[in-house]
DNA sequence: ATTATATATGAATAAACGCTCATATGTTCA
DNA sequence: TGAACATATGAGCGTTTATTCATATATAAT
């Protein structure tokens, strides 16, 4: 994990950092996975997107449904749906002039429920 | 959910938004919960903090351990630990001059594993 | 074809964020 | 008490981001 060549940290406490760091670093997922994980949670880290996802738990909705629900402009809604789509969390389906969005992942609900458990304890 | 008094959205598609919006809005958690949920995920939405949390899955560590592990300054590490502490995700324990941090929540691991499942599929 | 409508997208802007630097706080030991 | 050290914190800076506005694209209907 200590990727860079130059040590940024220098401390004189009695703790043998090398041993601890070596042991912990070995057990951690690869750097890239952790980065991707942060990217995923970044998508969840906005209340507008949280609301959209939660709404889609109930049923597929078109852009203007969602815009009505959240009292947002079509444009803002569409921008956020793009973020969700790029994260492979929702998928679109065209029906005439309307685009219907639905959830594209079965893990989300579990993630959200665990998140709420943290909040409500 | 459509909190404001003025409609931001006006569209003429054949869909009866009021019905759909009413039904979905009824089933959604309260606005405040969704906001808090977003705040929680925002904390997870940074790879530095993800790494810290994942390291603490293994064992309690002091600030300079973590700084070594991530090759970051003590200051940056401390700032991030403060964010995690404020979100009630980690808790500090003093031992002499050192502060040891450990995880303060049993939901995190489940949330992260579901997140990785999403990424790895 | 032309018009109307639903959605998408690029640019601009204001707010939020993570890091660095300087400094403060709290503990240990001489 | 004072020096040394681990950690915490406030200010500043550059970057990211969510929304708005203007405009583009795609489908449907006349």
PDB file of C-alpha atoms (C1' of nucleotides) in Angstrom:
ATOM      1  CA  UNK A   1       0.000   0.000   0.000  1.00  0.00           C
ATOM      2  CA  UNK A   2       2.780   2.567   0.733  1.00  0.00           C
ATOM      3  CA  UNK A   3       3.054   3.242  -2.948  1.00  0.00           C
ATOM      4  CA  UNK A   4       5.293   6.337  -3.142  1.00  0.00           C
ATOM      5  CA  UNK A   5       9.043   6.097  -2.844  1.00  0.00           C
ATOM      6  CA  UNK A   6       9.469   8.885  -0.335  1.00  0.00           C
ATOM      7  CA  UNK A   7       8.212   8.453   3.184  1.00  0.00           C
ATOM      8  CA  UNK A   8       5.840  11.210   4.092  1.00  0.00           C
ATOM      9  CA  UNK A   9       5.713  10.100   7.689  1.00  0.00           C
ATOM     10  CA  UNK A  10       8.450   9.991  10.238  1.00  0.00           C
ATOM     11  CA  UNK A  11       7.673   9.379  13.860  1.00  0.00           C
ATOM     12  CA  UNK A  12       9.566   8.102  16.827  1.00  0.00           C
ATOM     13  CA  UNK A  13       6.915   6.341  18.841  1.00  0.00           C
ATOM     14  CA  UNK A  14       7.812   2.909  20.125  1.00  0.00           C
ATOM     15  CA  UNK A  15       5.389   1.172  17.811  1.00  0.00           C
ATOM     16  CA  UNK A  16       6.880  -1.073  15.154  1.00  0.00           C
ATOM     17  CA  UNK A  17       4.928   0.304  12.222  1.00  0.00           C
ATOM     18  CA  UNK A  18       6.539  -1.912   9.625  1.00  0.00           C
ATOM     19  CA  UNK A  19       5.179  -5.053  11.198  1.00  0.00           C
ATOM     20  CA  UNK A  20       1.632  -3.756  11.669  1.00  0.00           C
ATOM     21  CA  UNK A  21       1.487  -2.078   8.304  1.00  0.00           C
ATOM     22  CA  UNK A  22       2.845  -5.182   6.577  1.00  0.00           C
ATOM     23  CA  UNK A  23       0.311  -7.443   8.227  1.00  0.00           C
ATOM     24  CA  UNK A  24      -2.642  -5.156   7.550  1.00  0.00           C
ATOM     25  CA  UNK A  25      -1.622  -4.265   4.010  1.00  0.00           C
ATOM     26  CA  UNK A  26      -1.488  -7.925   3.121  1.00  0.00           C
ATOM     27  CA  UNK A  27      -5.106  -8.451   4.037  1.00  0.00           C
ATOM     28  CA  UNK A  28      -6.502  -5.435   2.219  1.00  0.00           C
ATOM     29  CA  UNK A  29      -8.231  -5.681  -1.158  1.00  0.00           C
ATOM     30  CA  UNK A  30      -6.254  -4.357  -4.113  1.00  0.00           C
ATOM     31  CA  UNK A  31      -5.904  -0.609  -4.382  1.00  0.00           C
ATOM     32  CA  UNK A  32      -8.098  -0.546  -7.473  1.00  0.00           C
ATOM     33  CA  UNK A  33     -10.998  -2.307  -5.793  1.00  0.00           C
ATOM     34  CA  UNK A  34     -10.934   0.152  -2.931  1.00  0.00           C
ATOM     35  CA  UNK A  35     -10.891   3.022  -5.374  1.00  0.00           C
ATOM     36  CA  UNK A  36     -13.863   1.589  -7.263  1.00  0.00           C
ATOM     37  CA  UNK A  37     -15.686   1.050  -4.013  1.00  0.00           C
ATOM     38  CA  UNK A  38     -15.210   4.699  -3.106  1.00  0.00           C
ATOM     39  CA  UNK A  39     -16.511   5.681  -6.539  1.00  0.00           C
ATOM     40  CA  UNK A  40     -19.641   3.613  -5.963  1.00  0.00           C
ATOM     41  CA  UNK A  41     -20.313   5.148  -2.580  1.00  0.00           C
ATOM     42  CA  UNK A  42     -19.700   8.588  -4.041  1.00  0.00           C
ATOM     43  CA  UNK A  43     -22.702   7.948  -6.263  1.00  0.00           C
ATOM     44  CA  UNK A  44     -24.776   7.103  -3.201  1.00  0.00           C
ATOM     45  CA  UNK A  45     -23.465  10.166  -1.406  1.00  0.00           C
ATOM     46  CA  UNK A  46     -26.041  12.596  -2.712  1.00  0.00           C
ATOM     47  CA  UNK A  47     -29.570  12.843  -1.401  1.00  0.00           C
ATOM     48  CA  UNK A  48     -31.078  13.476  -4.809  1.00  0.00           C
ATOM     49  CA  UNK A  49     -29.658  10.242  -6.145  1.00  0.00           C
ATOM     50  CA  UNK A  50     -30.610   8.406  -2.969  1.00  0.00           C
ATOM     51  CA  UNK A  51     -34.191   9.545  -3.472  1.00  0.00           C
ATOM     52  CA  UNK A  52     -34.195   8.470  -7.097  1.00  0.00           C
ATOM     53  CA  UNK A  53     -32.898   5.024  -6.221  1.00  0.00           C
ATOM     54  CA  UNK A  54     -35.320   4.609  -3.387  1.00  0.00           C
ATOM     55  CA  UNK A  55     -38.195   5.574  -5.639  1.00  0.00           C
ATOM     56  CA  UNK A  56     -37.093   3.001  -8.168  1.00  0.00           C
ATOM     57  CA  UNK A  57     -37.223   0.335  -5.466  1.00  0.00           C
ATOM     58  CA  UNK A  58     -40.966   0.707  -5.791  1.00  0.00           C
ATOM     59  CA  UNK A  59     -41.377   0.781  -9.529  1.00  0.00           C
ATOM     60  CA  UNK A  60     -39.974   1.815 -12.844  1.00  0.00           C
ATOM     61  CA  UNK A  61     -40.482   5.508 -13.517  1.00  0.00           C
ATOM     62  CA  UNK A  62     -40.001   7.891 -16.409  1.00  0.00           C
ATOM     63  CA  UNK A  63     -37.895  11.031 -16.180  1.00  0.00           C
ATOM     64  CA  UNK A  64     -40.827  13.355 -15.673  1.00  0.00           C
ATOM     65  CA  UNK A  65     -42.283  11.114 -12.968  1.00  0.00           C
ATOM     66  CA  UNK A  66     -39.034  11.412 -11.086  1.00  0.00           C
ATOM     67  CA  UNK A  67     -38.796  15.126 -11.743  1.00  0.00           C
ATOM     68  CA  UNK A  68     -42.296  15.536 -10.307  1.00  0.00           C
ATOM     69  CA  UNK A  69     -41.542  13.361  -7.318  1.00  0.00           C
ATOM     70  CA  UNK A  70     -38.437  15.324  -6.380  1.00  0.00           C
ATOM     71  CA  UNK A  71     -39.723  18.666  -7.609  1.00  0.00           C
ATOM     72  CA  UNK A  72     -36.674  19.093  -9.789  1.00  0.00           C
ATOM     73  CA  UNK A  73     -36.173  20.239 -13.351  1.00  0.00           C
ATOM     74  CA  UNK A  74     -36.074  17.642 -16.095  1.00  0.00           C
ATOM     75  CA  UNK A  75     -32.527  18.672 -16.779  1.00  0.00           C
ATOM     76  CA  UNK A  76     -31.231  18.135 -13.266  1.00  0.00           C
ATOM     77  CA  UNK A  77     -33.057  14.830 -13.102  1.00  0.00           C
ATOM     78  CA  UNK A  78     -31.581  13.691 -16.359  1.00  0.00           C
ATOM     79  CA  UNK A  79     -28.066  14.635 -15.278  1.00  0.00           C
ATOM     80  CA  UNK A  80     -28.409  12.570 -12.141  1.00  0.00           C
ATOM     81  CA  UNK A  81     -29.848   9.627 -14.037  1.00  0.00           C
ATOM     82  CA  UNK A  82     -26.798   9.727 -16.240  1.00  0.00           C
ATOM     83  CA  UNK A  83     -24.555   9.417 -13.192  1.00  0.00           C
ATOM     84  CA  UNK A  84     -26.590   6.470 -11.967  1.00  0.00           C
ATOM     85  CA  UNK A  85     -26.524   4.867 -15.393  1.00  0.00           C
ATOM     86  CA  UNK A  86     -22.764   5.221 -15.705  1.00  0.00           C
ATOM     87  CA  UNK A  87     -22.420   3.493 -12.359  1.00  0.00           C
ATOM     88  CA  UNK A  88     -24.554   0.639 -13.722  1.00  0.00           C
ATOM     89  CA  UNK A  89     -27.147   1.227 -11.049  1.00  0.00           C
ATOM     90  CA  UNK A  90     -30.110   1.995 -13.297  1.00  0.00           C
ATOM     91  CA  UNK A  91     -31.019   1.090 -16.843  1.00  0.00           C
ATOM     92  CA  UNK A  92     -33.223   2.967 -19.303  1.00  0.00           C
ATOM     93  CA  UNK A  93     -36.014   1.645 -21.480  1.00  0.00           C
ATOM     94  CA  UNK A  94     -37.559   3.723 -24.193  1.00  0.00           C
ATOM     95  CA  UNK A  95     -41.315   3.812 -24.689  1.00  0.00           C
ATOM     96  CA  UNK A  96     -42.268   6.356 -27.298  1.00  0.00           C
ATOM     97  CA  UNK A  97     -41.034   9.722 -26.242  1.00  0.00           C
ATOM     98  CA  UNK A  98     -40.537   8.628 -22.651  1.00  0.00           C
ATOM     99  CA  UNK A  99     -37.538   7.015 -21.039  1.00  0.00           C
ATOM    100  CA  UNK A 100     -38.325   4.682 -18.193  1.00  0.00           C
ATOM    101  CA  UNK A 101     -35.648   3.936 -15.662  1.00  0.00           C
ATOM    102  CA  UNK A 102     -35.406   0.937 -13.390  1.00  0.00           C
ATOM    103  CA  UNK A 103     -32.853  -0.448 -10.977  1.00  0.00           C
ATOM    104  CA  UNK A 104     -30.126  -2.573 -12.486  1.00  0.00           C
ATOM    105  CA  UNK A 105     -28.612  -4.072  -9.369  1.00  0.00           C
ATOM    106  CA  UNK A 106     -29.816  -6.346  -6.642  1.00  0.00           C
ATOM    107  CA  UNK A 107     -27.212  -5.344  -4.066  1.00  0.00           C
ATOM    108  CA  UNK A 108     -28.383  -1.797  -3.630  1.00  0.00           C
ATOM    109  CA  UNK A 109     -31.307  -2.519  -1.366  1.00  0.00           C
ATOM    110  CA  UNK A 110     -29.134  -4.493   1.032  1.00  0.00           C
ATOM    111  CA  UNK A 111     -26.523  -1.747   1.082  1.00  0.00           C
ATOM    112  CA  UNK A 112     -29.160   0.872   1.836  1.00  0.00           C
ATOM    113  CA  UNK A 113     -30.788  -1.165   4.559  1.00  0.00           C
ATOM    114  CA  UNK A 114     -27.482  -1.665   6.325  1.00  0.00           C
ATOM    115  CA  UNK A 115     -26.839   2.059   5.966  1.00  0.00           C
ATOM    116  CA  UNK A 116     -30.165   2.871   7.593  1.00  0.00           C
ATOM    117  CA  UNK A 117     -29.356   0.431  10.389  1.00  0.00           C
ATOM    118  CA  UNK A 118     -26.259   2.439  11.134  1.00  0.00           C
ATOM    119  CA  UNK A 119     -28.172   5.694  11.160  1.00  0.00           C
ATOM    120  CA  UNK A 120     -30.996   4.435  13.335  1.00  0.00           C
ATOM    121  CA  UNK A 121     -29.006   2.967  16.155  1.00  0.00           C
TER     122      UNK A 121
ATOM    123  CA  UNK B   1     -41.901  14.608  -1.080  1.00  0.00           C
ATOM    124  CA  UNK B   2     -42.691  17.541  -3.461  1.00  0.00           C
ATOM    125  CA  UNK B   3     -41.838  19.938  -0.709  1.00  0.00           C
ATOM    126  CA  UNK B   4     -41.780  23.326  -2.453  1.00  0.00           C
ATOM    127  CA  UNK B   5     -44.939  25.207  -3.253  1.00  0.00           C
ATOM    128  CA  UNK B   6     -44.090  26.012  -6.826  1.00  0.00           C
ATOM    129  CA  UNK B   7     -43.997  23.266  -9.410  1.00  0.00           C
ATOM    130  CA  UNK B   8     -40.694  23.184 -11.160  1.00  0.00           C
ATOM    131  CA  UNK B   9     -41.925  20.642 -13.642  1.00  0.00           C
ATOM    132  CA  UNK B  10     -44.627  20.926 -16.195  1.00  0.00           C
ATOM    133  CA  UNK B  11     -45.063  18.307 -18.857  1.00  0.00           C
ATOM    134  CA  UNK B  12     -47.858  17.115 -21.061  1.00  0.00           C
ATOM    135  CA  UNK B  13     -47.142  13.444 -21.457  1.00  0.00           C
ATOM    136  CA  UNK B  14     -50.068  11.109 -21.006  1.00  0.00           C
ATOM    137  CA  UNK B  15     -48.729   9.705 -17.747  1.00  0.00           C
ATOM    138  CA  UNK B  16     -50.720  10.489 -14.634  1.00  0.00           C
ATOM    139  CA  UNK B  17     -47.858  11.670 -12.507  1.00  0.00           C
ATOM    140  CA  UNK B  18     -49.926  12.491  -9.467  1.00  0.00           C
ATOM    141  CA  UNK B  19     -50.990   8.911  -9.010  1.00  0.00           C
ATOM    142  CA  UNK B  20     -47.540   7.418  -9.440  1.00  0.00           C
ATOM    143  CA  UNK B  21     -45.818  10.071  -7.388  1.00  0.00           C
ATOM    144  CA  UNK B  22     -48.360   9.740  -4.620  1.00  0.00           C
ATOM    145  CA  UNK B  23     -47.997   5.986  -4.443  1.00  0.00           C
ATOM    146  CA  UNK B  24     -44.202   6.031  -4.505  1.00  0.00           C
ATOM    147  CA  UNK B  25     -43.830   8.965  -2.131  1.00  0.00           C
ATOM    148  CA  UNK B  26     -45.923   7.143   0.441  1.00  0.00           C
ATOM    149  CA  UNK B  27     -43.535   4.229   0.555  1.00  0.00           C
ATOM    150  CA  UNK B  28     -40.347   6.238   0.830  1.00  0.00           C
ATOM    151  CA  UNK B  29     -38.500   6.745   4.117  1.00  0.00           C
ATOM    152  CA  UNK B  30     -38.759  10.224   5.600  1.00  0.00           C
ATOM    153  CA  UNK B  31     -36.792  12.958   3.881  1.00  0.00           C
ATOM    154  CA  UNK B  32     -34.464  13.260   6.845  1.00  0.00           C
ATOM    155  CA  UNK B  33     -33.498   9.603   6.808  1.00  0.00           C
ATOM    156  CA  UNK B  34     -32.632   9.766   3.148  1.00  0.00           C
ATOM    157  CA  UNK B  35     -30.549  12.857   3.765  1.00  0.00           C
ATOM    158  CA  UNK B  36     -28.689  11.151   6.598  1.00  0.00           C
ATOM    159  CA  UNK B  37     -28.173   8.091   4.438  1.00  0.00           C
ATOM    160  CA  UNK B  38     -26.578  10.244   1.762  1.00  0.00           C
ATOM    161  CA  UNK B  39     -24.345  11.822   4.399  1.00  0.00           C
ATOM    162  CA  UNK B  40     -23.208   8.389   5.513  1.00  0.00           C
ATOM    163  CA  UNK B  41     -22.378   7.278   1.986  1.00  0.00           C
ATOM    164  CA  UNK B  42     -20.578  10.547   1.390  1.00  0.00           C
ATOM    165  CA  UNK B  43     -18.195   9.514   4.146  1.00  0.00           C
ATOM    166  CA  UNK B  44     -17.597   6.218   2.344  1.00  0.00           C
ATOM    167  CA  UNK B  45     -17.146   8.043  -0.950  1.00  0.00           C
ATOM    168  CA  UNK B  46     -13.448   8.738  -0.558  1.00  0.00           C
ATOM    169  CA  UNK B  47     -10.752   6.173  -1.166  1.00  0.00           C
ATOM    170  CA  UNK B  48      -8.589   7.402   1.693  1.00  0.00           C
ATOM    171  CA  UNK B  49     -11.375   6.830   4.170  1.00  0.00           C
ATOM    172  CA  UNK B  50     -12.256   3.518   2.562  1.00  0.00           C
ATOM    173  CA  UNK B  51      -8.674   2.398   3.083  1.00  0.00           C
ATOM    174  CA  UNK B  52      -8.666   3.523   6.695  1.00  0.00           C
ATOM    175  CA  UNK B  53     -11.868   1.669   7.428  1.00  0.00           C
ATOM    176  CA  UNK B  54     -10.701  -1.443   5.678  1.00  0.00           C
ATOM    177  CA  UNK B  55      -7.458  -1.376   7.632  1.00  0.00           C
ATOM    178  CA  UNK B  56      -9.414  -1.111  10.860  1.00  0.00           C
ATOM    179  CA  UNK B  57     -11.347  -4.226   9.914  1.00  0.00           C
ATOM    180  CA  UNK B  58      -8.106  -6.034  10.717  1.00  0.00           C
ATOM    181  CA  UNK B  59      -7.104  -4.345  13.918  1.00  0.00           C
ATOM    182  CA  UNK B  60      -7.030  -1.195  15.954  1.00  0.00           C
ATOM    183  CA  UNK B  61      -4.336   1.201  14.768  1.00  0.00           C
ATOM    184  CA  UNK B  62      -2.818   4.458  15.956  1.00  0.00           C
ATOM    185  CA  UNK B  63      -2.689   7.576  13.814  1.00  0.00           C
ATOM    186  CA  UNK B  64       0.929   7.094  12.780  1.00  0.00           C
ATOM    187  CA  UNK B  65       0.284   3.452  11.870  1.00  0.00           C
ATOM    188  CA  UNK B  66      -2.430   4.599   9.516  1.00  0.00           C
ATOM    189  CA  UNK B  67      -0.307   7.435   8.200  1.00  0.00           C
ATOM    190  CA  UNK B  68       2.450   4.920   7.433  1.00  0.00           C
ATOM    191  CA  UNK B  69       0.047   2.484   5.824  1.00  0.00           C
ATOM    192  CA  UNK B  70      -1.396   5.081   3.475  1.00  0.00           C
ATOM    193  CA  UNK B  71       1.808   7.092   3.115  1.00  0.00           C
ATOM    194  CA  UNK B  72       0.014  10.242   4.174  1.00  0.00           C
ATOM    195  CA  UNK B  73       0.896  13.056   6.536  1.00  0.00           C
ATOM    196  CA  UNK B  74      -0.243  12.826  10.128  1.00  0.00           C
ATOM    197  CA  UNK B  75      -2.340  15.891   9.524  1.00  0.00           C
ATOM    198  CA  UNK B  76      -4.252  14.534   6.580  1.00  0.00           C
ATOM    199  CA  UNK B  77      -4.788  11.273   8.414  1.00  0.00           C
ATOM    200  CA  UNK B  78      -6.078  13.056  11.455  1.00  0.00           C
ATOM    201  CA  UNK B  79      -8.478  15.157   9.423  1.00  0.00           C
ATOM    202  CA  UNK B  80      -9.950  12.050   7.861  1.00  0.00           C
ATOM    203  CA  UNK B  81     -10.226  10.299  11.202  1.00  0.00           C
ATOM    204  CA  UNK B  82     -12.191  13.241  12.447  1.00  0.00           C
ATOM    205  CA  UNK B  83     -14.671  12.834   9.617  1.00  0.00           C
ATOM    206  CA  UNK B  84     -15.009   9.147  10.426  1.00  0.00           C
ATOM    207  CA  UNK B  85     -15.401   9.889  14.110  1.00  0.00           C
ATOM    208  CA  UNK B  86     -18.114  12.467  13.508  1.00  0.00           C
ATOM    209  CA  UNK B  87     -19.993   9.889  11.474  1.00  0.00           C
ATOM    210  CA  UNK B  88     -19.721   7.507  14.443  1.00  0.00           C
ATOM    211  CA  UNK B  89     -17.807   5.026  12.353  1.00  0.00           C
ATOM    212  CA  UNK B  90     -14.630   4.904  14.426  1.00  0.00           C
ATOM    213  CA  UNK B  91     -13.833   5.583  18.044  1.00  0.00           C
ATOM    214  CA  UNK B  92     -10.564   6.729  19.592  1.00  0.00           C
ATOM    215  CA  UNK B  93      -8.773   5.324  22.607  1.00  0.00           C
ATOM    216  CA  UNK B  94      -5.864   7.120  24.175  1.00  0.00           C
ATOM    217  CA  UNK B  95      -2.750   5.247  25.227  1.00  0.00           C
ATOM    218  CA  UNK B  96      -0.060   7.636  26.338  1.00  0.00           C
ATOM    219  CA  UNK B  97       0.744   9.982  23.544  1.00  0.00           C
ATOM    220  CA  UNK B  98      -0.899   7.749  20.960  1.00  0.00           C
ATOM    221  CA  UNK B  99      -4.480   7.642  19.862  1.00  0.00           C
ATOM    222  CA  UNK B 100      -5.715   4.271  18.745  1.00  0.00           C
ATOM    223  CA  UNK B 101      -8.722   4.083  16.487  1.00  0.00           C
ATOM    224  CA  UNK B 102     -11.053   1.175  15.998  1.00  0.00           C
ATOM    225  CA  UNK B 103     -14.302   0.579  14.175  1.00  0.00           C
ATOM    226  CA  UNK B 104     -17.445   1.587  16.011  1.00  0.00           C
ATOM    227  CA  UNK B 105     -20.070  -0.055  13.859  1.00  0.00           C
ATOM    228  CA  UNK B 106     -20.926  -3.572  12.901  1.00  0.00           C
ATOM    229  CA  UNK B 107     -22.841  -2.692   9.729  1.00  0.00           C
ATOM    230  CA  UNK B 108     -19.904  -1.334   7.811  1.00  0.00           C
ATOM    231  CA  UNK B 109     -18.414  -4.637   6.783  1.00  0.00           C
ATOM    232  CA  UNK B 110     -21.720  -5.835   5.350  1.00  0.00           C
ATOM    233  CA  UNK B 111     -22.176  -2.574   3.456  1.00  0.00           C
ATOM    234  CA  UNK B 112     -18.694  -2.825   1.984  1.00  0.00           C
ATOM    235  CA  UNK B 113     -19.088  -6.448   0.978  1.00  0.00           C
ATOM    236  CA  UNK B 114     -22.324  -5.692  -0.852  1.00  0.00           C
ATOM    237  CA  UNK B 115     -20.562  -2.781  -2.512  1.00  0.00           C
ATOM    238  CA  UNK B 116     -17.763  -5.024  -3.709  1.00  0.00           C
ATOM    239  CA  UNK B 117     -20.335  -7.497  -4.996  1.00  0.00           C
ATOM    240  CA  UNK B 118     -21.724  -4.775  -7.185  1.00  0.00           C
ATOM    241  CA  UNK B 119     -18.312  -3.845  -8.496  1.00  0.00           C
ATOM    242  CA  UNK B 120     -17.204  -7.387  -9.194  1.00  0.00           C
ATOM    243  CA  UNK B 121     -20.163  -8.563 -11.219  1.00  0.00           C
TER     244      UNK B 121
ATOM    245  C1'  DA C   1     -41.742  18.445 -43.693  1.00  0.00           C
ATOM    246  C1'  DT C   2     -43.016  20.867 -39.630  1.00  0.00           C
ATOM    247  C1'  DT C   3     -44.295  21.235 -35.006  1.00  0.00           C
ATOM    248  C1'  DA C   4     -44.594  19.620 -30.339  1.00  0.00           C
ATOM    249  C1'  DT C   5     -42.788  17.140 -26.654  1.00  0.00           C
ATOM    250  C1'  DA C   6     -39.557  14.167 -23.700  1.00  0.00           C
ATOM    251  C1'  DT C   7     -35.037  13.620 -22.769  1.00  0.00           C
ATOM    252  C1'  DA C   8     -29.976  14.500 -23.136  1.00  0.00           C
ATOM    253  C1'  DT C   9     -25.938  17.280 -22.965  1.00  0.00           C
ATOM    254  C1'  DG C  10     -22.367  21.161 -22.776  1.00  0.00           C
ATOM    255  C1'  DA C  11     -20.999  25.339 -20.427  1.00  0.00           C
ATOM    256  C1'  DA C  12     -21.091  28.156 -16.441  1.00  0.00           C
ATOM    257  C1'  DT C  13     -21.336  28.914 -11.547  1.00  0.00           C
ATOM    258  C1'  DA C  14     -21.456  28.385  -6.650  1.00  0.00           C
ATOM    259  C1'  DA C  15     -20.714  25.236  -2.943  1.00  0.00           C
ATOM    260  C1'  DA C  16     -18.294  21.341  -0.896  1.00  0.00           C
ATOM    261  C1'  DC C  17     -14.178  18.781  -0.266  1.00  0.00           C
ATOM    262  C1'  DG C  18      -9.325  16.844   0.563  1.00  0.00           C
ATOM    263  C1'  DC C  19      -4.886  18.096   1.160  1.00  0.00           C
ATOM    264  C1'  DT C  20      -1.030  21.140   2.957  1.00  0.00           C
ATOM    265  C1'  DC C  21       0.966  24.302   6.054  1.00  0.00           C
ATOM    266  C1'  DA C  22       1.216  26.510  10.353  1.00  0.00           C
ATOM    267  C1'  DT C  23      -0.011  26.212  14.881  1.00  0.00           C
ATOM    268  C1'  DA C  24      -2.336  24.475  19.081  1.00  0.00           C
ATOM    269  C1'  DT C  25      -3.284  20.822  22.480  1.00  0.00           C
ATOM    270  C1'  DG C  26      -2.179  17.045  25.396  1.00  0.00           C
ATOM    271  C1'  DT C  27       1.003  13.566  27.233  1.00  0.00           C
ATOM    272  C1'  DT C  28       5.629  11.809  28.709  1.00  0.00           C
ATOM    273  C1'  DC C  29      10.014  12.216  30.497  1.00  0.00           C
ATOM    274  C1'  DA C  30      14.101  14.537  32.002  1.00  0.00           C
TER     275       DA C  30
ATOM    276  C1'  DT D   1       9.095  23.359  34.527  1.00  0.00           C
ATOM    277  C1'  DG D   2      10.425  22.677  29.928  1.00  0.00           C
ATOM    278  C1'  DA D   3      11.653  19.929  25.952  1.00  0.00           C
ATOM    279  C1'  DA D   4      10.053  16.315  22.818  1.00  0.00           C
ATOM    280  C1'  DC D   5       6.573  14.118  20.519  1.00  0.00           C
ATOM    281  C1'  DA D   6       1.762  12.359  18.905  1.00  0.00           C
ATOM    282  C1'  DT D   7      -2.293  14.186  17.542  1.00  0.00           C
ATOM    283  C1'  DA D   8      -5.763  17.865  16.522  1.00  0.00           C
ATOM    284  C1'  DT D   9      -7.340  21.915  14.266  1.00  0.00           C
ATOM    285  C1'  DG D  10      -7.958  26.332  11.506  1.00  0.00           C
ATOM    286  C1'  DA D  11      -6.965  28.722   7.218  1.00  0.00           C
ATOM    287  C1'  DG D  12      -5.914  28.572   2.449  1.00  0.00           C
ATOM    288  C1'  DC D  13      -5.810  26.424  -2.093  1.00  0.00           C
ATOM    289  C1'  DG D  14      -6.940  23.746  -6.025  1.00  0.00           C
ATOM    290  C1'  DT D  15     -10.281  20.363  -7.544  1.00  0.00           C
ATOM    291  C1'  DT D  16     -14.702  18.226  -7.841  1.00  0.00           C
ATOM    292  C1'  DT D  17     -19.618  18.489  -8.120  1.00  0.00           C
ATOM    293  C1'  DA D  18     -24.825  19.570  -8.337  1.00  0.00           C
ATOM    294  C1'  DT D  19     -27.611  22.646 -10.304  1.00  0.00           C
ATOM    295  C1'  DT D  20     -29.182  26.032 -13.920  1.00  0.00           C
ATOM    296  C1'  DC D  21     -29.555  27.732 -18.518  1.00  0.00           C
ATOM    297  C1'  DA D  22     -29.327  27.187 -23.320  1.00  0.00           C
ATOM    298  C1'  DT D  23     -29.382  24.073 -26.818  1.00  0.00           C
ATOM    299  C1'  DA D  24     -29.373  19.529 -29.156  1.00  0.00           C
ATOM    300  C1'  DT D  25     -31.461  14.991 -30.172  1.00  0.00           C
ATOM    301  C1'  DA D  26     -35.179  11.716 -30.743  1.00  0.00           C
ATOM    302  C1'  DT D  27     -39.876  10.324 -31.266  1.00  0.00           C
ATOM    303  C1'  DA D  28     -44.787  11.299 -32.426  1.00  0.00           C
ATOM    304  C1'  DA D  29     -48.460  13.607 -34.624  1.00  0.00           C
ATOM    305  C1'  DT D  30     -50.369  16.718 -37.929  1.00  0.00           C
TER     306       DT D  30
END
